[in-house]
Amino acid sequence: MRDIDVKEVTRAVAECCIDSCNNLPEGVLKKLEAARKEEISPLGCQVLDTIIENAKLANKKQVPLCQDTGLTVVYIDIGQEVHFTGGDLWDAIHAGVAKGYTEGYLRKSSVDDPIFLRKNTQDNTPAIIHCRIVPGEKVHIIVLPKGCGSENMSQLRMLKPADGLEGIINFVLEAMRTAGPNPCPPVTVGVGVGGNAEKATELAKYALARKIGEHNANPQYAKLEDDLLELVNKTGVGPSGLGGKTTALAVNVEYAPTHIGGMPCAVIFNCHAARRSETTI
Amino acid sequence: MSEIKYITTPLTEETVKNLHAGDFVRITGPIYTARDAAHKRMYEALGRGEALPFDVKGNVIYYVGPSPTKPGEVVGSAGPTTSGRMDKYTPTMIEQGMKGMIGKGFRNDAVVEACKKHHAVYFVAIGGAAAVISQSIRSEEMVAFEDLGPEAIRHYEVVDFPAIVGIDIEGNDVYKLEIAKYAELLNK
Ligand code: SF4
């Protein structure tokens, strides 16, 4: 058994919030630079140059890459040998978000009531928390701030077994064409297949929490990721949706067992400002 | 690549006539910020027969909700937000004399029609390039709806604000044109 003070969690979450919003993961920057070399559209080249410059400038000045620092999605894997002390763990995570967004000059974009009041909570809380209990005595945290321009283009479709692989591919391409410029391409496409409605959606988001460049461990799904990436990059959407061959930097697919009668599929986009920060306590 | 066109605000008929979908522009002069909540309030005010909090004639509205300003900076990160959410209010704003908008993403047919009819232009700024864009914002002043925080209406003075003409006064839409062009080219 290992005791961990929840203040440690607050501190870790706050640091990840600031780090992710100001510093584009190096892997993403490398992919953008590689894509720039391949891009054929003049507008697309201009866009890629600007977003590469933007990432470097944000890093240098330690300011947010994008003003929409999103709702804060927090993945927390808790080793089952861990015992939290000093307070409520959930409160500690929310406090970390409040601290990070306040001290880091990040935009507070969370409203308390979606329909009637829509009053800003002033500190970007609550976090959206996904928690797993895992073996061991460590705590692993991934913070994934997610802006609304890309989130609003998410789609869930309750595909049927007869729709098959073709149904999945067509749905992903349709979602990409519909999204067009809105999710700020080049995007990362998160695809969740299987489970039920909420499981597929959760998987699509979890697919975006992956480090860029990682593939699904199942070779068939890894190949599907490559195939989808190639097809998405033929839609012509291009950087900022202004035309070109760099529409996505990656397609990440996650899957889960599903019902004999179903094949739900969710697609969630992450923008080129693919913010992500992780830490282990 | 077409050369960069340097333009100043408020926009005149002469200026907008010269702009074509896909042109690179650098905008200098005053612009006003407004996004979802501010548009809703302005739209409702017009519905009640009240005046808008600033004169929109010839002016440009920037769809943005900046991040908080760090000490020592003029403004926080301030890139464009998705324009489509303002589509409901835009034709009314254009009828009021607004001449330009800056945002990102698709617009609907009603906006395209209003641009054609009243000679207004939709400028596209690069989404997510907020740190770079902020460098062109030289001053900031609160105009109205301060209670809306990042959604309040602000007056910015910008110098060489980088953008691309998205929809011109003939109704040409850069997204539609360019995506179709590359979709064809890449699937040959
Ligand atoms: S979709 Fe665009 S504007 Fe929204 S958070 Fe991402 S980069 Fe920023």
Coordinates of C-alpha atoms and ligand atoms in Angstrom, one line a residue:
Chain A
M1 CA 0.0 0.0 0.0
R2 CA 1.3 3.5 -0.9
D3 CA -0.2 6.6 0.5
I4 CA -0.5 9.6 -1.8
D5 CA -1.7 13.0 -0.7
V6 CA -4.4 14.3 -3.1
K7 CA -2.5 17.6 -3.1
E8 CA 0.0 15.8 -5.3
V9 CA -2.8 15.1 -7.8
T10 CA -3.9 18.7 -7.8
R11 CA -0.4 19.9 -8.5
A12 CA 0.1 17.3 -11.3
V13 CA -3.2 18.1 -13.0
A14 CA -2.5 21.9 -12.8
E15 CA 1.0 21.4 -14.4
C16 CA -0.4 19.2 -17.2
C17 CA -3.1 21.8 -18.0
I18 CA -0.6 24.5 -18.5
D19 CA 2.0 22.4 -20.2
S20 CA -0.5 20.9 -22.7
C21 CA -2.1 24.3 -23.6
N22 CA 1.2 26.0 -24.3
N23 CA 3.4 23.3 -25.6
L24 CA 2.5 21.2 -28.7
P25 CA 3.8 17.6 -28.3
E26 CA 7.0 17.3 -30.2
G27 CA 5.7 14.3 -32.2
V28 CA 2.9 16.5 -33.5
L29 CA 5.2 19.3 -34.5
K30 CA 7.5 16.7 -36.3
K31 CA 4.4 15.4 -38.2
L32 CA 3.4 18.9 -39.2
E33 CA 6.9 19.7 -40.5
A34 CA 7.0 16.4 -42.5
A35 CA 3.5 17.2 -43.9
R36 CA 4.7 20.7 -44.9
K37 CA 7.3 19.1 -47.1
E38 CA 4.7 17.0 -48.9
E39 CA 1.9 19.6 -49.3
I40 CA 1.1 20.7 -52.8
S41 CA -1.5 23.4 -52.2
P42 CA -0.2 26.9 -51.9
L43 CA -2.8 27.9 -49.3
G44 CA -2.1 24.7 -47.5
C45 CA 1.6 25.4 -47.3
Q46 CA 0.9 28.8 -46.0
V47 CA -1.4 27.4 -43.3
L48 CA 1.2 24.8 -42.3
D49 CA 3.9 27.4 -42.1
T50 CA 1.8 29.5 -39.9
I51 CA 0.7 26.8 -37.5
I52 CA 4.3 25.5 -37.1
E53 CA 5.4 29.1 -36.4
N54 CA 2.5 29.4 -34.0
A55 CA 3.5 26.3 -32.0
K56 CA 7.1 27.6 -31.7
L57 CA 6.0 31.0 -30.7
A58 CA 3.5 29.7 -28.0
N59 CA 6.3 27.5 -26.6
K60 CA 8.8 30.4 -26.5
K61 CA 6.4 32.9 -24.9
Q62 CA 4.6 30.3 -22.8
V63 CA 1.1 31.3 -24.0
P64 CA -1.7 29.1 -25.2
L65 CA -1.4 27.7 -28.8
C66 CA -5.0 28.4 -29.2
Q67 CA -7.4 30.6 -27.2
D68 CA -9.9 27.8 -26.9
T69 CA -8.2 25.8 -24.2
G70 CA -11.3 23.7 -24.1
L71 CA -13.0 21.5 -21.6
T72 CA -10.5 19.5 -19.6
V73 CA -10.6 15.8 -20.1
V74 CA -8.6 13.9 -17.5
Y75 CA -7.7 10.2 -17.7
I76 CA -6.5 8.8 -14.4
D77 CA -5.2 5.3 -14.0
I78 CA -5.0 4.5 -10.3
G79 CA -2.9 1.6 -9.1
Q80 CA -4.9 -0.6 -6.8
E81 CA -2.2 -0.5 -4.1
V82 CA -2.7 3.3 -3.8
H83 CA -4.4 4.9 -0.8
F84 CA -5.3 8.6 -1.2
T85 CA -5.0 10.8 1.8
G86 CA -5.8 14.4 2.6
G87 CA -9.2 14.8 0.9
D88 CA -11.5 13.8 -1.9
L89 CA -9.7 12.7 -5.0
W90 CA -12.4 14.1 -7.4
D91 CA -12.3 17.5 -5.7
A92 CA -8.5 17.4 -6.0
I93 CA -8.7 16.8 -9.8
H94 CA -11.1 19.7 -10.2
A95 CA -8.9 21.9 -8.0
G96 CA -6.0 21.1 -10.3
V97 CA -8.0 22.2 -13.3
A98 CA -9.0 25.4 -11.5
K99 CA -5.4 26.1 -10.5
G100 CA -3.9 25.4 -13.9
Y101 CA -6.5 27.5 -15.8
T102 CA -6.2 30.4 -13.4
E103 CA -2.5 30.5 -12.8
G104 CA -1.7 29.7 -16.5
Y105 CA -4.0 32.4 -18.0
L106 CA -5.9 29.8 -19.9
R107 CA -9.4 30.5 -21.1
K108 CA -12.3 29.4 -18.9
S109 CA -14.8 28.0 -21.3
S110 CA -17.1 25.9 -19.1
V111 CA -20.7 26.9 -18.4
D112 CA -22.6 25.3 -15.6
D113 CA -26.0 24.6 -17.2
P114 CA -26.2 23.7 -20.8
I115 CA -29.7 24.9 -21.6
F116 CA -31.0 27.6 -19.2
L117 CA -28.3 29.5 -17.3
R118 CA -25.2 28.9 -19.3
K119 CA -23.2 30.7 -16.6
N120 CA -19.4 30.5 -16.8
T121 CA -18.0 28.5 -13.9
Q122 CA -15.0 30.9 -13.9
D123 CA -12.3 28.3 -13.4
N124 CA -13.0 25.8 -16.2
T125 CA -14.3 23.2 -13.8
P126 CA -15.6 20.6 -13.8
A127 CA -13.1 18.3 -15.4
I128 CA -14.4 15.4 -17.4
I129 CA -12.8 12.5 -15.6
H130 CA -12.2 8.9 -16.9
C131 CA -10.9 6.7 -14.2
R132 CA -9.5 3.1 -14.3
I133 CA -8.2 1.0 -11.5
V134 CA -5.1 -0.8 -12.6
P135 CA -2.5 -3.1 -11.0
G136 CA 0.4 -1.4 -9.2
E137 CA 1.0 1.5 -6.8
K138 CA 1.3 4.4 -9.2
V139 CA -1.1 7.0 -10.5
H140 CA -0.9 7.9 -14.2
I141 CA -2.6 11.0 -15.5
I142 CA -3.2 12.2 -19.0
V143 CA -4.7 15.7 -19.5
L144 CA -6.4 16.3 -22.9
P145 CA -7.9 19.8 -23.2
K146 CA -10.3 19.7 -26.0
G147 CA -11.7 22.8 -27.9
C148 CA -15.2 23.0 -29.1
G149 CA -14.5 23.6 -32.8
S150 CA -13.4 20.1 -33.2
E151 CA -15.7 18.6 -30.6
N152 CA -18.8 20.0 -32.3
M153 CA -18.0 17.9 -35.4
S154 CA -18.2 14.6 -33.5
Q155 CA -20.5 12.0 -34.8
L156 CA -22.0 8.7 -33.5
R157 CA -23.7 6.2 -35.8
M158 CA -25.3 3.0 -34.8
L159 CA -24.0 1.0 -37.8
K160 CA -25.3 -2.6 -38.2
P161 CA -23.2 -5.7 -38.7
A162 CA -24.2 -5.9 -42.4
D163 CA -22.6 -2.4 -42.9
G164 CA -19.3 -4.1 -42.4
L165 CA -15.9 -2.5 -42.8
E166 CA -17.1 -0.5 -45.8
G167 CA -19.8 1.1 -43.5
I168 CA -17.1 2.1 -41.1
I169 CA -14.8 3.6 -43.8
N170 CA -17.7 5.5 -45.5
F171 CA -18.9 6.9 -42.1
V172 CA -15.4 8.2 -41.2
L173 CA -15.0 9.8 -44.6
E174 CA -18.4 11.3 -44.5
A175 CA -17.7 12.7 -41.0
M176 CA -14.4 14.2 -42.3
R177 CA -16.1 15.9 -45.3
T178 CA -18.9 17.2 -43.2
A179 CA -16.4 18.6 -40.7
G180 CA -14.3 20.3 -43.4
P181 CA -12.4 23.3 -42.0
N182 CA -14.3 23.4 -38.7
P183 CA -12.1 21.1 -36.6
C184 CA -8.9 23.0 -37.7
P185 CA -7.2 20.4 -39.9
P186 CA -4.7 18.7 -40.1
V187 CA -6.6 16.7 -37.5
T188 CA -6.2 13.5 -35.6
V189 CA -9.2 11.3 -36.2
G190 CA -10.4 9.3 -33.2
V191 CA -12.5 6.3 -34.2
G192 CA -14.3 4.1 -31.6
V193 CA -16.0 0.9 -32.8
G194 CA -18.0 -1.6 -30.9
G195 CA -19.4 -1.6 -27.4
N196 CA -22.7 0.3 -27.2
A197 CA -23.5 4.0 -27.8
E198 CA -21.6 5.4 -24.9
K199 CA -18.7 2.9 -25.1
A200 CA -18.0 3.7 -28.8
T201 CA -18.0 7.4 -28.0
E202 CA -15.6 7.0 -25.0
L203 CA -13.3 4.9 -27.2
A204 CA -13.2 7.5 -29.9
K205 CA -12.1 10.1 -27.4
Y206 CA -9.6 7.6 -25.8
A207 CA -8.1 7.0 -29.2
L208 CA -7.2 10.7 -29.2
A209 CA -5.4 10.4 -25.9
R210 CA -2.8 8.2 -27.6
K211 CA 0.7 9.5 -28.2
I212 CA 0.9 10.5 -31.8
G213 CA 2.5 7.8 -33.9
E214 CA 1.3 4.9 -31.8
H215 CA -0.8 2.3 -33.6
N216 CA -3.4 -0.1 -32.4
A217 CA -1.7 -3.3 -31.1
N218 CA -4.0 -5.4 -33.2
P219 CA -2.4 -5.6 -36.7
Q220 CA -5.8 -5.6 -38.5
Y221 CA -6.8 -2.4 -36.7
A222 CA -3.3 -0.9 -37.2
K223 CA -3.7 -1.5 -41.0
L224 CA -7.2 0.0 -40.9
E225 CA -5.7 3.1 -39.3
D226 CA -3.2 3.4 -42.2
D227 CA -5.9 2.8 -44.8
L228 CA -8.2 5.3 -43.3
L229 CA -5.4 7.9 -43.0
E230 CA -4.7 7.5 -46.7
L231 CA -8.4 7.9 -47.6
V232 CA -8.9 10.8 -45.3
N233 CA -6.0 12.6 -46.9
K234 CA -7.6 12.1 -50.3
T235 CA -10.7 14.1 -49.3
G236 CA -9.0 17.3 -50.4
V237 CA -10.0 19.1 -47.2
G238 CA -6.4 20.1 -46.5
P239 CA -4.8 22.4 -43.9
S240 CA -7.5 24.7 -42.3
G241 CA -9.9 23.1 -44.9
L242 CA -8.4 25.4 -47.6
G243 CA -7.6 22.4 -49.8
G244 CA -4.6 20.1 -50.0
K245 CA -3.4 16.7 -49.1
T246 CA -2.7 17.1 -45.4
T247 CA -6.1 16.6 -43.9
A248 CA -5.1 14.4 -41.0
L249 CA -1.9 13.6 -39.3
A250 CA -3.2 10.3 -37.8
V251 CA -6.2 8.1 -37.6
N252 CA -6.5 6.2 -34.3
V253 CA -9.0 3.4 -34.0
E254 CA -10.0 1.8 -30.7
Y255 CA -12.4 -1.1 -30.5
A256 CA -14.4 -3.2 -28.0
P257 CA -16.6 -6.3 -28.0
T258 CA -20.1 -5.5 -29.1
H259 CA -23.6 -7.0 -29.3
I260 CA -24.5 -9.6 -32.0
G261 CA -26.9 -7.1 -33.5
G262 CA -24.7 -4.0 -33.6
M263 CA -21.6 -2.2 -34.7
P264 CA -21.7 1.3 -33.2
C265 CA -19.1 3.7 -34.5
A266 CA -18.1 7.1 -33.1
V267 CA -15.8 9.7 -34.7
I268 CA -14.2 12.5 -32.8
F269 CA -11.7 14.9 -34.2
N270 CA -8.7 16.6 -32.5
C271 CA -7.4 19.8 -34.1
H272 CA -3.8 20.4 -35.1
A273 CA -3.5 21.9 -31.7
A274 CA -3.5 18.3 -30.4
R275 CA -2.9 19.2 -26.8
R276 CA -1.9 16.4 -24.4
S277 CA 0.2 16.2 -21.4
E278 CA 0.9 13.2 -19.1
T279 CA 2.6 12.5 -15.8
T280 CA 3.1 9.7 -13.3
I281 CA 2.9 10.0 -9.6
Chain B
M1 CA 0.6 32.0 -54.8
S2 CA -1.2 35.3 -55.2
E3 CA 0.4 38.3 -53.7
I4 CA -0.7 39.8 -50.4
K5 CA -3.3 42.6 -50.4
Y6 CA -2.9 45.2 -47.7
I7 CA -6.3 46.6 -46.7
T8 CA -7.6 49.0 -44.1
T9 CA -10.8 49.1 -42.0
P10 CA -13.5 50.3 -41.9
L11 CA -14.0 48.7 -45.3
T12 CA -15.1 50.7 -48.3
E13 CA -17.0 49.5 -51.4
E14 CA -13.7 50.1 -53.4
T15 CA -11.8 47.7 -51.1
V16 CA -14.3 44.9 -51.1
K17 CA -14.7 45.0 -54.9
N18 CA -11.1 44.2 -55.2
L19 CA -11.1 41.1 -53.0
H20 CA -11.5 37.6 -54.3
A21 CA -11.9 34.2 -52.6
G22 CA -8.4 32.8 -51.9
D23 CA -6.6 36.2 -51.7
F24 CA -4.1 36.7 -48.9
V25 CA -4.8 39.9 -47.0
R26 CA -3.3 41.8 -44.2
I27 CA -5.9 43.9 -42.3
T28 CA -5.0 47.2 -40.5
G29 CA -7.3 49.4 -38.5
P30 CA -10.2 48.9 -36.0
I31 CA -12.1 45.6 -35.7
Y32 CA -14.7 44.5 -33.1
T33 CA -14.9 41.2 -31.4
A34 CA -18.2 39.3 -30.9
R35 CA -19.1 35.6 -30.7
D36 CA -22.1 33.5 -29.7
A37 CA -23.5 35.3 -26.7
A38 CA -22.8 38.8 -27.9
H39 CA -24.4 38.1 -31.2
K40 CA -27.5 36.8 -29.5
R41 CA -27.7 39.9 -27.4
M42 CA -27.3 42.2 -30.4
Y43 CA -29.8 40.3 -32.4
E44 CA -32.3 40.5 -29.6
A45 CA -31.6 44.2 -29.1
L46 CA -32.4 44.8 -32.8
G47 CA -35.5 42.8 -32.5
R48 CA -36.7 45.2 -29.7
G49 CA -35.8 48.1 -32.0
E50 CA -32.8 49.2 -29.9
A51 CA -29.5 50.4 -31.2
L52 CA -26.4 48.2 -31.3
P53 CA -23.6 48.9 -28.8
F54 CA -21.4 50.2 -31.6
D55 CA -21.9 51.4 -35.2
V56 CA -21.4 48.4 -37.4
K57 CA -21.4 50.4 -40.7
G58 CA -18.4 49.4 -42.8
N59 CA -16.9 47.6 -39.8
V60 CA -15.4 44.2 -39.4
I61 CA -16.5 41.8 -36.6
Y62 CA -13.9 39.2 -35.5
Y63 CA -15.4 36.0 -34.1
V64 CA -13.1 35.4 -31.1
G65 CA -13.0 34.8 -27.4
P66 CA -9.5 35.4 -26.3
S67 CA -7.6 33.7 -23.5
P68 CA -6.9 36.0 -20.5
T69 CA -4.1 38.6 -21.0
K70 CA -0.9 37.7 -19.3
P71 CA 0.9 40.5 -17.5
G72 CA 3.0 42.5 -19.9
E73 CA 1.0 41.5 -23.0
V74 CA -1.6 43.5 -25.0
V75 CA -4.0 40.6 -25.4
G76 CA -4.2 36.9 -24.7
S77 CA -4.2 34.3 -27.5
A78 CA -6.8 35.4 -29.9
G79 CA -7.5 33.1 -32.9
P80 CA -10.8 32.7 -34.7
T81 CA -13.7 30.6 -33.6
T82 CA -16.1 28.6 -35.7
S83 CA -18.2 31.1 -37.7
G84 CA -21.1 28.8 -38.5
R85 CA -22.5 29.3 -35.1
M86 CA -23.1 33.0 -36.0
D87 CA -24.9 32.2 -39.3
K88 CA -28.3 32.7 -37.7
Y89 CA -27.4 36.3 -36.8
T90 CA -25.1 37.2 -39.7
P91 CA -27.6 38.3 -42.5
T92 CA -29.2 40.7 -40.0
M93 CA -25.8 42.2 -39.1
I94 CA -24.9 42.5 -42.8
E95 CA -28.2 44.3 -43.4
Q96 CA -27.2 46.7 -40.6
G97 CA -24.1 47.6 -42.6
M98 CA -21.5 45.3 -41.4
K99 CA -19.0 44.9 -44.2
G100 CA -16.7 42.1 -43.0
M101 CA -16.3 39.2 -40.7
I102 CA -13.3 37.2 -39.6
G103 CA -13.6 33.6 -38.4
K104 CA -13.0 30.1 -39.5
G105 CA -15.1 27.3 -41.1
F106 CA -18.1 26.9 -43.4
R107 CA -20.9 29.5 -43.7
N108 CA -24.5 28.7 -44.8
D109 CA -26.2 29.8 -48.0
A110 CA -28.0 32.7 -46.3
V111 CA -24.6 34.2 -45.3
V112 CA -23.3 33.8 -48.9
E113 CA -26.4 35.4 -50.3
A114 CA -26.2 38.3 -47.8
C115 CA -22.5 38.8 -48.8
K116 CA -23.5 39.0 -52.4
K117 CA -26.5 41.3 -51.9
H118 CA -24.9 43.8 -49.6
H119 CA -21.3 43.4 -50.7
A120 CA -19.8 42.1 -47.5
V121 CA -16.8 39.8 -47.2
Y122 CA -16.0 36.8 -45.0
F123 CA -12.3 36.6 -44.1
V124 CA -10.9 33.3 -42.9
A125 CA -8.2 33.4 -40.2
I126 CA -6.1 30.3 -39.5
G127 CA -7.8 28.4 -36.7
G128 CA -5.5 27.5 -33.9
A129 CA -2.8 30.0 -34.9
A130 CA -3.8 32.2 -32.0
A131 CA -0.3 33.1 -30.7
V132 CA 0.8 34.3 -34.1
I133 CA -2.4 36.2 -34.8
S134 CA -2.3 38.0 -31.4
Q135 CA 0.9 39.7 -32.4
S136 CA -1.0 41.8 -34.9
I137 CA -3.4 43.1 -32.2
R138 CA -1.9 46.3 -30.9
S139 CA -4.5 47.6 -28.5
E140 CA -7.7 46.4 -26.8
E141 CA -10.6 48.3 -25.4
M142 CA -13.8 47.1 -23.8
V143 CA -16.9 48.1 -25.7
A144 CA -19.9 46.3 -24.3
F145 CA -21.2 43.2 -22.4
E146 CA -18.2 43.1 -20.0
D147 CA -20.1 40.5 -18.0
L148 CA -19.6 38.0 -20.8
G149 CA -15.9 37.7 -20.1
P150 CA -14.2 36.2 -23.1
E151 CA -17.4 36.8 -25.1
A152 CA -17.6 40.5 -24.4
I153 CA -17.4 43.0 -27.3
R154 CA -14.0 44.5 -27.6
H155 CA -12.4 47.0 -30.0
Y156 CA -9.0 45.9 -31.3
E157 CA -6.6 48.0 -33.3
V158 CA -4.8 45.6 -35.6
V159 CA -1.8 46.0 -37.8
D160 CA -1.3 43.5 -40.7
F161 CA -3.8 41.0 -39.3
P162 CA -3.2 37.9 -41.4
A163 CA -6.3 36.4 -43.2
I164 CA -7.6 34.9 -46.4
V165 CA -10.7 36.0 -48.3
G166 CA -13.2 33.2 -47.6
I167 CA -16.3 34.5 -49.3
D168 CA -16.2 37.4 -51.7
I169 CA -18.9 39.8 -52.9
E170 CA -19.7 37.5 -55.8
G171 CA -20.4 34.7 -53.4
N172 CA -17.4 32.6 -54.2
D173 CA -16.5 30.3 -51.3
V174 CA -12.8 29.5 -50.9
Y175 CA -13.5 26.3 -48.9
K176 CA -15.8 24.9 -51.5
L177 CA -13.6 25.8 -54.4
E178 CA -10.3 24.6 -53.0
I179 CA -11.6 21.4 -51.4
A180 CA -13.3 20.4 -54.6
K181 CA -10.1 21.2 -56.6
Y182 CA -7.9 19.0 -54.4
A183 CA -10.5 16.2 -54.0
E184 CA -10.4 15.9 -57.8
L185 CA -6.7 16.2 -58.1
L186 CA -6.0 13.6 -55.4
N187 CA -8.4 11.0 -56.8
K188 CA -7.3 11.1 -60.4
Ligands
SF4_1 S1 -10.6 23.4 -33.2 FE1 -9.3 25.2 -33.8 S2 -10.0 26.9 -32.7 FE2 -10.9 25.1 -31.7 S3 -9.4 24.5 -30.1 FE3 -8.8 23.4 -31.9 S4 -7.3 24.7 -33.0 FE4 -8.4 26.0 -31.5

